[in-house]
Coordinates of C-alpha atoms in Angstrom, one line a residue:
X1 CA 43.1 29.3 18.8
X2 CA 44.7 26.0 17.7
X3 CA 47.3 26.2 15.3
X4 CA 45.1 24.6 12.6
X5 CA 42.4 27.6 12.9
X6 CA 45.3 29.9 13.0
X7 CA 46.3 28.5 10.0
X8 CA 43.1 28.9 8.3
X9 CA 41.9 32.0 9.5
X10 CA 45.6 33.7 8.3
X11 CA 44.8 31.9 4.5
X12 CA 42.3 33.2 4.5
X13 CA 42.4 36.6 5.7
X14 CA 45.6 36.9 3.3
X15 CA 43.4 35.6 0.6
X16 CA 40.3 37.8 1.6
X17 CA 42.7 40.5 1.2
X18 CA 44.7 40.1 -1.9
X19 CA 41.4 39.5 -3.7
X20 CA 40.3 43.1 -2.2
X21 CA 43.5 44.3 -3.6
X22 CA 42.8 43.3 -7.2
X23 CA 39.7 44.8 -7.1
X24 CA 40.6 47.9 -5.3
X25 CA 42.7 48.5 -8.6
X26 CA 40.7 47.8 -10.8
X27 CA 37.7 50.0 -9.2
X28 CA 40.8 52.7 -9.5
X29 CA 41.3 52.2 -12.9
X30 CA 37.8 52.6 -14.1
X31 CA 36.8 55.2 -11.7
X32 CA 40.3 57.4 -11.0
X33 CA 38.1 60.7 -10.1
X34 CA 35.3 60.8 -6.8
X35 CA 32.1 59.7 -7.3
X36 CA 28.7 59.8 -6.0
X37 CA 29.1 61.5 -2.1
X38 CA 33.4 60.7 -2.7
X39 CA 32.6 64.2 -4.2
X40 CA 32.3 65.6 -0.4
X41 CA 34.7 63.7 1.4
X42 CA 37.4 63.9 -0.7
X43 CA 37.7 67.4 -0.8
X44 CA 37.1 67.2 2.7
X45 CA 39.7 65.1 3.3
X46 CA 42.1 66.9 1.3
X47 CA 41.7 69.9 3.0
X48 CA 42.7 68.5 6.2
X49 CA 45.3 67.1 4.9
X50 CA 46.5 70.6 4.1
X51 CA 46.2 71.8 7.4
X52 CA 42.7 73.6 6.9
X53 CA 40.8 72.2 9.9
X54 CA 38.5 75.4 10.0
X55 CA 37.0 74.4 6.3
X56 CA 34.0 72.5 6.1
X57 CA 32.2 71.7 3.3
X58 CA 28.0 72.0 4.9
X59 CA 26.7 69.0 2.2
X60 CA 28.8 66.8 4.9
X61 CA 26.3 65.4 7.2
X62 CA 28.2 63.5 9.0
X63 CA 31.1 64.5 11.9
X64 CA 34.6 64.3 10.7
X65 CA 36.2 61.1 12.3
X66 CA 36.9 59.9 8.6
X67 CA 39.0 62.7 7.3
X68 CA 40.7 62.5 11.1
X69 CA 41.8 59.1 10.7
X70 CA 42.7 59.1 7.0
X71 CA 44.9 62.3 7.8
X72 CA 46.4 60.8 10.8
X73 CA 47.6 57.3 9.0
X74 CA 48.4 58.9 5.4
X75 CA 50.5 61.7 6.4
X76 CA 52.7 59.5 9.1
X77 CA 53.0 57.1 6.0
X78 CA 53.9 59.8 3.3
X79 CA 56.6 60.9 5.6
X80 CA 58.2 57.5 6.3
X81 CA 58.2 56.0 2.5
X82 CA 59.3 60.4 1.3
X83 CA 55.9 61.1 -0.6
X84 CA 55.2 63.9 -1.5
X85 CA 52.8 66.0 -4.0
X86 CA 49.4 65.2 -5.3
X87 CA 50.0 61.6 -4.4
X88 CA 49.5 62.4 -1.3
X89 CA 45.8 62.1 0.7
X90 CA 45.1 61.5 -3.5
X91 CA 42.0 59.8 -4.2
X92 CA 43.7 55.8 -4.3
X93 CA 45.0 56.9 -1.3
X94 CA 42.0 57.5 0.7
X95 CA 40.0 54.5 -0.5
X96 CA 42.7 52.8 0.3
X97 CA 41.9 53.6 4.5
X98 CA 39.2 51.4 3.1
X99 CA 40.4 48.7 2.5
X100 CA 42.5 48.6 6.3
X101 CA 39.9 49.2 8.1
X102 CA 38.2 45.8 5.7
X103 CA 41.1 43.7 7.1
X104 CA 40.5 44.8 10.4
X105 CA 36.6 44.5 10.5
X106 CA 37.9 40.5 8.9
X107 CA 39.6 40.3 12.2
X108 CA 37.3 41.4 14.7
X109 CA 34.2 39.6 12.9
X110 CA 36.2 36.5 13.4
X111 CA 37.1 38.0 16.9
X112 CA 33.7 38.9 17.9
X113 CA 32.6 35.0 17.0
X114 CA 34.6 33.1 18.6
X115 CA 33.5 35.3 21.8
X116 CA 29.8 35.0 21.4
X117 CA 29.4 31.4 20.7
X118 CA 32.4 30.5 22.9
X119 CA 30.5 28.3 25.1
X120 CA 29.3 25.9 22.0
X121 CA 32.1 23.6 21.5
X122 CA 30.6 21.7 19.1
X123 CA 31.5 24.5 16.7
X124 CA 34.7 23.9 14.7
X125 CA 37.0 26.1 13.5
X126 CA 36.3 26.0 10.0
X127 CA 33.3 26.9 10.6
X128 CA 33.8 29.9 12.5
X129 CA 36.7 31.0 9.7
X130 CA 33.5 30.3 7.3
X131 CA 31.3 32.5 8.9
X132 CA 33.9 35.4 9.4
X133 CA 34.7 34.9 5.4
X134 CA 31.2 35.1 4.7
X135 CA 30.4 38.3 7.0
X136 CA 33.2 39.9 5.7
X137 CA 31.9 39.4 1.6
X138 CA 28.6 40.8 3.1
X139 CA 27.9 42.7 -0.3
X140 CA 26.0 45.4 0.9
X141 CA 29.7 46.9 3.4
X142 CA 31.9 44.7 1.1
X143 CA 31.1 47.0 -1.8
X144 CA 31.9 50.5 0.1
X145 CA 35.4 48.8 0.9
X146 CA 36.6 50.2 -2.5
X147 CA 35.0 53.6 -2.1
X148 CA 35.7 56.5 0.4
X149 CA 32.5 56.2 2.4
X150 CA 32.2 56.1 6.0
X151 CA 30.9 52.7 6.2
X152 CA 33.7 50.6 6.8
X153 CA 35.4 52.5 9.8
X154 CA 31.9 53.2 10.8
X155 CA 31.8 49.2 11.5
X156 CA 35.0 48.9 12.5
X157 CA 34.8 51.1 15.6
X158 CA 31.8 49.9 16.0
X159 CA 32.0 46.0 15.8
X160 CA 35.6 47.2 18.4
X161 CA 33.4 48.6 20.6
X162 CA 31.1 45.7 20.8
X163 CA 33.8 43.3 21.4
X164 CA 35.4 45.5 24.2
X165 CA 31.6 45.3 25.9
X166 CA 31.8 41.4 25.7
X167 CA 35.4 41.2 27.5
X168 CA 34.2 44.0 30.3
X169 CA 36.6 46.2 28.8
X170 CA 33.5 49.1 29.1
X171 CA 35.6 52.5 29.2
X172 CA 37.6 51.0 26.4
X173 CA 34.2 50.6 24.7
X174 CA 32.7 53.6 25.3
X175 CA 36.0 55.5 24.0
X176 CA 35.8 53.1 20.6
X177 CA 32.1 53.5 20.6
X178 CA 32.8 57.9 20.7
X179 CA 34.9 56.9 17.3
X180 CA 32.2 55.3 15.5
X181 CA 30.2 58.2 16.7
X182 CA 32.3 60.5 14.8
X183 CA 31.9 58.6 11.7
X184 CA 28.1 58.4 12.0
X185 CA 26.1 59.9 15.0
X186 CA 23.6 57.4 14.6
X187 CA 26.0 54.6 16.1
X188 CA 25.4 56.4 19.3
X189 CA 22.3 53.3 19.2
X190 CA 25.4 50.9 19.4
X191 CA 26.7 52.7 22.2
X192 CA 23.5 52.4 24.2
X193 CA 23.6 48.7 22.9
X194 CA 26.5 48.1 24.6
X195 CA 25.4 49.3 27.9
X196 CA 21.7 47.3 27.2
X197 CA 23.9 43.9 27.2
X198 CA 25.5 44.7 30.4
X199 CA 22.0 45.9 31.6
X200 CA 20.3 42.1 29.8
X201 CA 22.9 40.3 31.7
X202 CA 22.1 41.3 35.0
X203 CA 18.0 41.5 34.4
X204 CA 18.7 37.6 33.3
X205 CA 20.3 37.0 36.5
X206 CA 17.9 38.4 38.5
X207 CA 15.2 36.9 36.3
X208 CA 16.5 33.2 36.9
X209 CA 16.5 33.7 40.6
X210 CA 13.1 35.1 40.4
X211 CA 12.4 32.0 38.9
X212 CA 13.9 29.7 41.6
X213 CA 11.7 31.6 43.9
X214 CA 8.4 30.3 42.2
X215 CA 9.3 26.7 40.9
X216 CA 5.6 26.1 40.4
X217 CA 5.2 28.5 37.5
X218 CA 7.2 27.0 34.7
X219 CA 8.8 30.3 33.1
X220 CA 12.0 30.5 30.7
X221 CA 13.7 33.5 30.2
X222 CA 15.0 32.1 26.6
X223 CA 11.2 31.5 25.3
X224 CA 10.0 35.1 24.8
X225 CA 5.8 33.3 24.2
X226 CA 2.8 35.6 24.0
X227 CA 2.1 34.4 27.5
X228 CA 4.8 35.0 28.9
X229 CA 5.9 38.2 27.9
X230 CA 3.7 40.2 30.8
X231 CA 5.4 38.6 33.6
X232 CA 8.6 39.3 32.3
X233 CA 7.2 43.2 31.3
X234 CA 6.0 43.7 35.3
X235 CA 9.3 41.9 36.6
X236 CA 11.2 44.4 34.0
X237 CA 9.5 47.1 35.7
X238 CA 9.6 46.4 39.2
X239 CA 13.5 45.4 38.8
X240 CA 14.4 48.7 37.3
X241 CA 12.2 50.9 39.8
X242 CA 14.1 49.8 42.7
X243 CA 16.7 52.7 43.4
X244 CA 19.2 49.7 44.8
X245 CA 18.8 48.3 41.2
X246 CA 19.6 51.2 39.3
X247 CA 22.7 52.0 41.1
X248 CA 24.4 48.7 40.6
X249 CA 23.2 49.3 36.6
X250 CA 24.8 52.9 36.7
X251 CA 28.6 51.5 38.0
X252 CA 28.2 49.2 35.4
X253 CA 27.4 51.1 32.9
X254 CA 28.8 54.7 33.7
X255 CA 30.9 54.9 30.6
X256 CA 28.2 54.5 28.6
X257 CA 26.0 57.3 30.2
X258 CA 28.7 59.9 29.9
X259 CA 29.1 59.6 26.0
X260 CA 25.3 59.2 25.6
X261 CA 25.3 62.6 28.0
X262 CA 27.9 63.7 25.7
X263 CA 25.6 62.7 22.5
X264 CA 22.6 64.8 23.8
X265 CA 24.9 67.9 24.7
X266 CA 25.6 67.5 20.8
X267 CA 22.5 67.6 19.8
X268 CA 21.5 70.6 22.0
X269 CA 24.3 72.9 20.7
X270 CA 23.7 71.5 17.3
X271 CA 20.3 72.2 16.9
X272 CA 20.0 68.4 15.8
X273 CA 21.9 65.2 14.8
X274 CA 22.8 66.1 11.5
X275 CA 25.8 68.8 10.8
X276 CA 26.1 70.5 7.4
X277 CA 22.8 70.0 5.0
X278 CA 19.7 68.8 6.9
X279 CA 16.9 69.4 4.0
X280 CA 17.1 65.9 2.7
X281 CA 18.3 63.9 6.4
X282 CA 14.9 65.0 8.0
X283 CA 13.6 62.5 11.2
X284 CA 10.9 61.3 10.9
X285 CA 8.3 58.2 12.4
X286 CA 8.9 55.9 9.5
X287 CA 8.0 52.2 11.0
X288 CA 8.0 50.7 7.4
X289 CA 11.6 51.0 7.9
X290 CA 11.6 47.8 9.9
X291 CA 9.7 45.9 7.1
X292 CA 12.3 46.6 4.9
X293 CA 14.8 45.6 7.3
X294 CA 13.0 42.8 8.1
X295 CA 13.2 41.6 4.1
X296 CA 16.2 43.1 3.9
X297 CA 17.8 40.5 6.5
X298 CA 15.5 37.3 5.2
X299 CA 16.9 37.8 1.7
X300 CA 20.8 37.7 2.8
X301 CA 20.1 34.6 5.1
X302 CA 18.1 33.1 3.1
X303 CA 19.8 29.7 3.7
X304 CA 18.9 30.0 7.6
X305 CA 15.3 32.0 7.4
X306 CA 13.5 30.9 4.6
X307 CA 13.7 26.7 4.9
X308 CA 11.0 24.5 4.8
X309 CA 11.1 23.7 8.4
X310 CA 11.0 27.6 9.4
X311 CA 8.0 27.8 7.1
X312 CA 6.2 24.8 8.9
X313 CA 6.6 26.2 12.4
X314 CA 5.4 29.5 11.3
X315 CA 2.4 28.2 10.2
X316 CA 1.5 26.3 13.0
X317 CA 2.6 29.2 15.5
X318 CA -0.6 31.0 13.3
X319 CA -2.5 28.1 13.8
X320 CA -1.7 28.4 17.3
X321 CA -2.5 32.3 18.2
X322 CA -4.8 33.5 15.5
X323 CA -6.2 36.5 17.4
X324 CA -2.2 38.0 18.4
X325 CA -1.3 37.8 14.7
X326 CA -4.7 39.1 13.5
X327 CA -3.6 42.2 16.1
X328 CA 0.0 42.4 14.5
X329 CA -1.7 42.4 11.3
X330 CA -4.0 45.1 11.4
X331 CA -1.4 47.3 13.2
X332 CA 1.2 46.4 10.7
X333 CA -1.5 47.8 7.9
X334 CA -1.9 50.9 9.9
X335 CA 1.5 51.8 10.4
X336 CA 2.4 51.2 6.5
X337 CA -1.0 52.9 5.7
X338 CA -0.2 56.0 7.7
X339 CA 3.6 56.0 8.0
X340 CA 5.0 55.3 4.9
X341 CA 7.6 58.2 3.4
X342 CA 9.0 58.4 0.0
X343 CA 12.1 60.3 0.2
X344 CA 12.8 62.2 -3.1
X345 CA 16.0 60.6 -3.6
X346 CA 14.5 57.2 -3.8
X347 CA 12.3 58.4 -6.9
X348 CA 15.0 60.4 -8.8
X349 CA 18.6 58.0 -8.6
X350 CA 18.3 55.7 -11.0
X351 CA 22.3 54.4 -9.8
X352 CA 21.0 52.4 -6.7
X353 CA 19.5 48.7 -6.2
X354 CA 16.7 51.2 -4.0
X355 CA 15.7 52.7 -6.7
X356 CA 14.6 49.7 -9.0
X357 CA 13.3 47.5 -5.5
X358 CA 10.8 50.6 -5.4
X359 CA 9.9 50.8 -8.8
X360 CA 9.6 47.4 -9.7
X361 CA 7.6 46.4 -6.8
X362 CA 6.2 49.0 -5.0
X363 CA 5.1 51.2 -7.3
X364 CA 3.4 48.5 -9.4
X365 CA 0.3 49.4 -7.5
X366 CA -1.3 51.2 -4.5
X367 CA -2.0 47.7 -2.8
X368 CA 1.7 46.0 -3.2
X369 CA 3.1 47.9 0.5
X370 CA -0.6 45.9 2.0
X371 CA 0.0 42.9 0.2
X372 CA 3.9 42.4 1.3
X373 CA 2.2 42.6 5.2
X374 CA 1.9 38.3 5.5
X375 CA 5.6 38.5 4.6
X376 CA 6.5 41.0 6.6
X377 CA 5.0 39.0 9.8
X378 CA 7.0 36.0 8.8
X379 CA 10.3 37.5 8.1
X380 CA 9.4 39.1 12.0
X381 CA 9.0 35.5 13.4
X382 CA 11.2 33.7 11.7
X383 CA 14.4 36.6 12.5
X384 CA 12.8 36.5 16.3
X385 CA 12.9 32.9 15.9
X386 CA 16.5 32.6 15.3
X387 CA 17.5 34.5 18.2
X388 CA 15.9 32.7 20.7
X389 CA 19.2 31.4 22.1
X390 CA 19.2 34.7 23.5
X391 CA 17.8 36.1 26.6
X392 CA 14.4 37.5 25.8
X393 CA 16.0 41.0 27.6
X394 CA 18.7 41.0 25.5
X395 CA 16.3 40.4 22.1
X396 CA 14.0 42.6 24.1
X397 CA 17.2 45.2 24.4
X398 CA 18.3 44.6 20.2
X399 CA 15.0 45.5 19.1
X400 CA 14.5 49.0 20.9
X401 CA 18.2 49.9 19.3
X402 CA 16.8 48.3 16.2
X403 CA 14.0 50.6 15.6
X404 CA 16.3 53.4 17.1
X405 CA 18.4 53.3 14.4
X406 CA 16.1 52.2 11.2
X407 CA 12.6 54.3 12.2
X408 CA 13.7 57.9 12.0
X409 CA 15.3 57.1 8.6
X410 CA 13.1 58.6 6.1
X411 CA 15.4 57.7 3.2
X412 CA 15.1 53.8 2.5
X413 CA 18.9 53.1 1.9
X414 CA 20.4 49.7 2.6
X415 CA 23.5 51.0 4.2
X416 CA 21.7 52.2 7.4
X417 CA 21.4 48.1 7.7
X418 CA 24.5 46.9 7.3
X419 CA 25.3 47.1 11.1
X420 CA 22.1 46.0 12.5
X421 CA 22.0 43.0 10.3
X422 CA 25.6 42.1 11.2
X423 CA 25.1 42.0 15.0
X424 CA 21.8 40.3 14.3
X425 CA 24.0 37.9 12.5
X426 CA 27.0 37.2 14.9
X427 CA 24.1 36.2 17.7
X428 CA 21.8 33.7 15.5
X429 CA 23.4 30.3 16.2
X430 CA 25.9 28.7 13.9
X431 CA 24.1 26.8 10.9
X432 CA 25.6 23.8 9.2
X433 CA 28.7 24.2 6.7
X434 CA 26.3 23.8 3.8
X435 CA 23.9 26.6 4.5
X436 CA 27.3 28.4 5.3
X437 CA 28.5 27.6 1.8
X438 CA 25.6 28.5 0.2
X439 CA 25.4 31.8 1.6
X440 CA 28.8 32.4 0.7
X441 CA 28.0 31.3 -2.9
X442 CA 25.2 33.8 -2.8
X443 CA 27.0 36.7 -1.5
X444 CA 29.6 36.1 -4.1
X445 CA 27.4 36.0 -6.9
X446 CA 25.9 39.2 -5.4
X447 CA 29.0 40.8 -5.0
X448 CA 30.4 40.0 -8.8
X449 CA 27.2 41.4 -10.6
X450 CA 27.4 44.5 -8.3
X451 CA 31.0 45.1 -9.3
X452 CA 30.4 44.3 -12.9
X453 CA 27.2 46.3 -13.3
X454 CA 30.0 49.2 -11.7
X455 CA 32.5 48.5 -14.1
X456 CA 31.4 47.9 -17.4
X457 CA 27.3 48.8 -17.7
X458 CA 28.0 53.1 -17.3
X459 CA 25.3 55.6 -18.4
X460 CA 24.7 59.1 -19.4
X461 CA 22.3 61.4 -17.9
X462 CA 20.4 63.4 -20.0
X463 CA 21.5 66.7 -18.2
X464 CA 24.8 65.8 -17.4
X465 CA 28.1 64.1 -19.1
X466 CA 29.5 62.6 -16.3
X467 CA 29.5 59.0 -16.7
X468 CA 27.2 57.3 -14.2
X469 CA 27.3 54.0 -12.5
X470 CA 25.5 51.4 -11.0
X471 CA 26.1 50.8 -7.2
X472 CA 24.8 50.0 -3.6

């Protein structure tokens, strides 16, 4: 890093920071008491920090790597600066784990980019501080920064972990990825991720000398065509049913396997992923999920997905294979038509952007989910497009942990995104410093009616006096 960039990435890390501040104390001001699922893990938290490691409130659903970590840098801290009584593991104090691991996720985003994209050097520093800035306001984590959710450490262990895979660092990985595992068990995915880009790197060796072998056929293992893709399915095959193959794969990747091993032991002497209330977490086959990821990702990079020039190509890629897209059409219908769940939650919480993006457009008639379908197939292109810098085994690889982690979800809630979408968006090449801009205009304009619809536009419930707000 050159002393300009570490110039500018410590302004504005600082300033990133102090701005989190102010609003960390004004989201304490308004809202000095838990709310919305703060009502579990505070208490949680709190016992813990008590000593009482043996209660365990069973609405958790989630392991208990939060209330581990907050215990283990608030009590350290309390004793060093002599606090004592109910400021203690109070409810600033926890949020305020929050906001650390936020300056830490600023770091390793920033971390994480300058790794991936070292090889382009026609990226300047700016705009890598841009990017991390703008990943870092992502609204949909940035909001959770000022709450005590699992979310933020969630990323942070798990954006750790992915770095650690990128410098070879695997055991240190694996160990990192076992922490974001105990803050969510679905970031096992991320683990297996991991392991997929050690497994992608060596299928795309093997796949360029494979290549070499038969310079007639002109095959690129960064194009990903229709055509193409059954060659590289059959050389997929025969590479990983070769016995030599698979053991060069398992040294490489033998961290991985044990915590995955690990994971499924879990799940055996759990009786299933989730711990504590399982009657609303229910798995299920819901492959509308990845249409509203698909949106999902489209709308927040708007400024690199939806352009005129992305728009052109897409129609002239339909011009070009009618019949494949009239298949993904029709199997894109079936698979809203016959798995599409409405989780109760999603009718009944009026607090969350879900909530209104379901009422104001899906439910305005039977036909809208059908309708959204030609979308759907261009957001798919157009996010497949932008990663074609990639190996097709490593976009190949991202998609299986994609649907891993969004399908079984029967609950459409836009946090189960927020990592997905950021490793989608650390791989997509750099765009120029004025789509950059504008996306960081958007996300703060998204971010600043979030926190003022949170702050000032409160509601009653009929049943209830407990004043209700407006959030992710």
């Amino acid at each position: 890093m050159e002393r300009s960039e570490a110039y500018g990435f410590s302004g504005a890390m600082s300033g990133a920071f102090l701005l989190s501040c102010l609003l960390f104390a004004a989201i304490s001001r308004r809202q000095r008491g838990p709310y919305m699922d703060e009502v579990f893990h505070v208490p949680q938290a709190q016992a813990y920090c008590h000593g009482r490691f043996l209660q365990w409130d069973p609405m958790i659903t989630t392991l208990p790597g939060l209330y581990l970590i907050s215990v283990g840098v608030v009590k350290p801290a309390a004793w060093l600066l002599g606090w004592t009584g109910s400021v203690v593991c109070s409810v600033g104090m926890l949020r305020f784990i929050n906001l650390l691991f936020s300056a830490g996720n600023f770091y390793l985003l920033y971390l994480l980019l300058f790794k991936i994209h070292q090889k382009n050097k026609a990226v300047s520093g700016f705009q890598r501080i841009l990017s991390t800035l703008i990943l870092a306001m992502f609204p949909t984590l940035y909001f959770f920064t000022f709450l005590y959710y699992t979310d933020p450490g969630s990323v942070f262990f798990t954006l750790f972990a992915y770095l650690m895979c990128l410098y070879g660092n695997h055991k240190t990985s694996a160990l990192l990825g076992f922490c974001g595992f105990m803050f969510r068990q679905t970031n096992i995915v991320w683990t297996v991720f991991c392991a997929g880009n050690v497994v992608a790197e060596k299928l795309n060796e093997a796949w360029k000398t494979e290549l070499q072998k038969k310079k007639d056929e002109k095959i690129s293992s960064k194009k990903g065509s229709f055509s193409d893709l059954t060659r590289i399915l059959q050389f997929l095959i025969k590479y990983l049913i070769s016995p030599k193959n698979l053991v060069t794969l398992t040294a490489l990747t033998w961290p991985y396997i044990i915590l995955v091993t690990v994971f499924f032991g879990f799940v055996i002497i759990n009786g299933g992923i989730v711990v504590g209330d399982r009657s609303s977490h229910e798995a299920c086959l819901h492959f509308p999920q990845l249409f509203y990821f698909l949106s999902f990702t489209v709308f927040f990079s708007f400024p690199h997905l939806l352009t005129p020039t992305k728009i052109r190509k897409f129609l002239l890629s339909l011009r070009k294979h009618p019949v494949q897209y009239s298949l993904i059409t029709i199997i894109s219908l079936f698979l809203i038509w016959k798995f599409t769940y409405v989780h109760k939650y999603l009718l009944a919480d009026n607090r969350h952007y879900t909530f209104y993006v379901w009422r104001k457009v899906f439910q305005r008639h039977e036909l809208v989910k059908y309708v959204l379908v030609p979308f759907y197939i261009f957001a798919g292109w157009t996010f497949t497009d932008t990663l074609k810098s990639k190996s097709i085994f490593w976009i190949l690889m991202y998609f299986v942990c994609l649907l891993a982690v969004t399908v079984p979800q029967k609950l459409l809630e836009f946090r189960y995104f927020i990592l997905p979408f950021l490793i989608y968006r650390l791989n997509i090449p750099f765009p120029s410093v004025y789509r950059q801009l504008l996306e960081l205009a958007f996300y703060i304009v998204v971010n600043a009616v979030t926190f003022y619809l949170f702050l000032n536009r409160t509601f009653r419930w009929e049943n209830s006096d407990e004043i209700q707000r407006f959030m992710w």
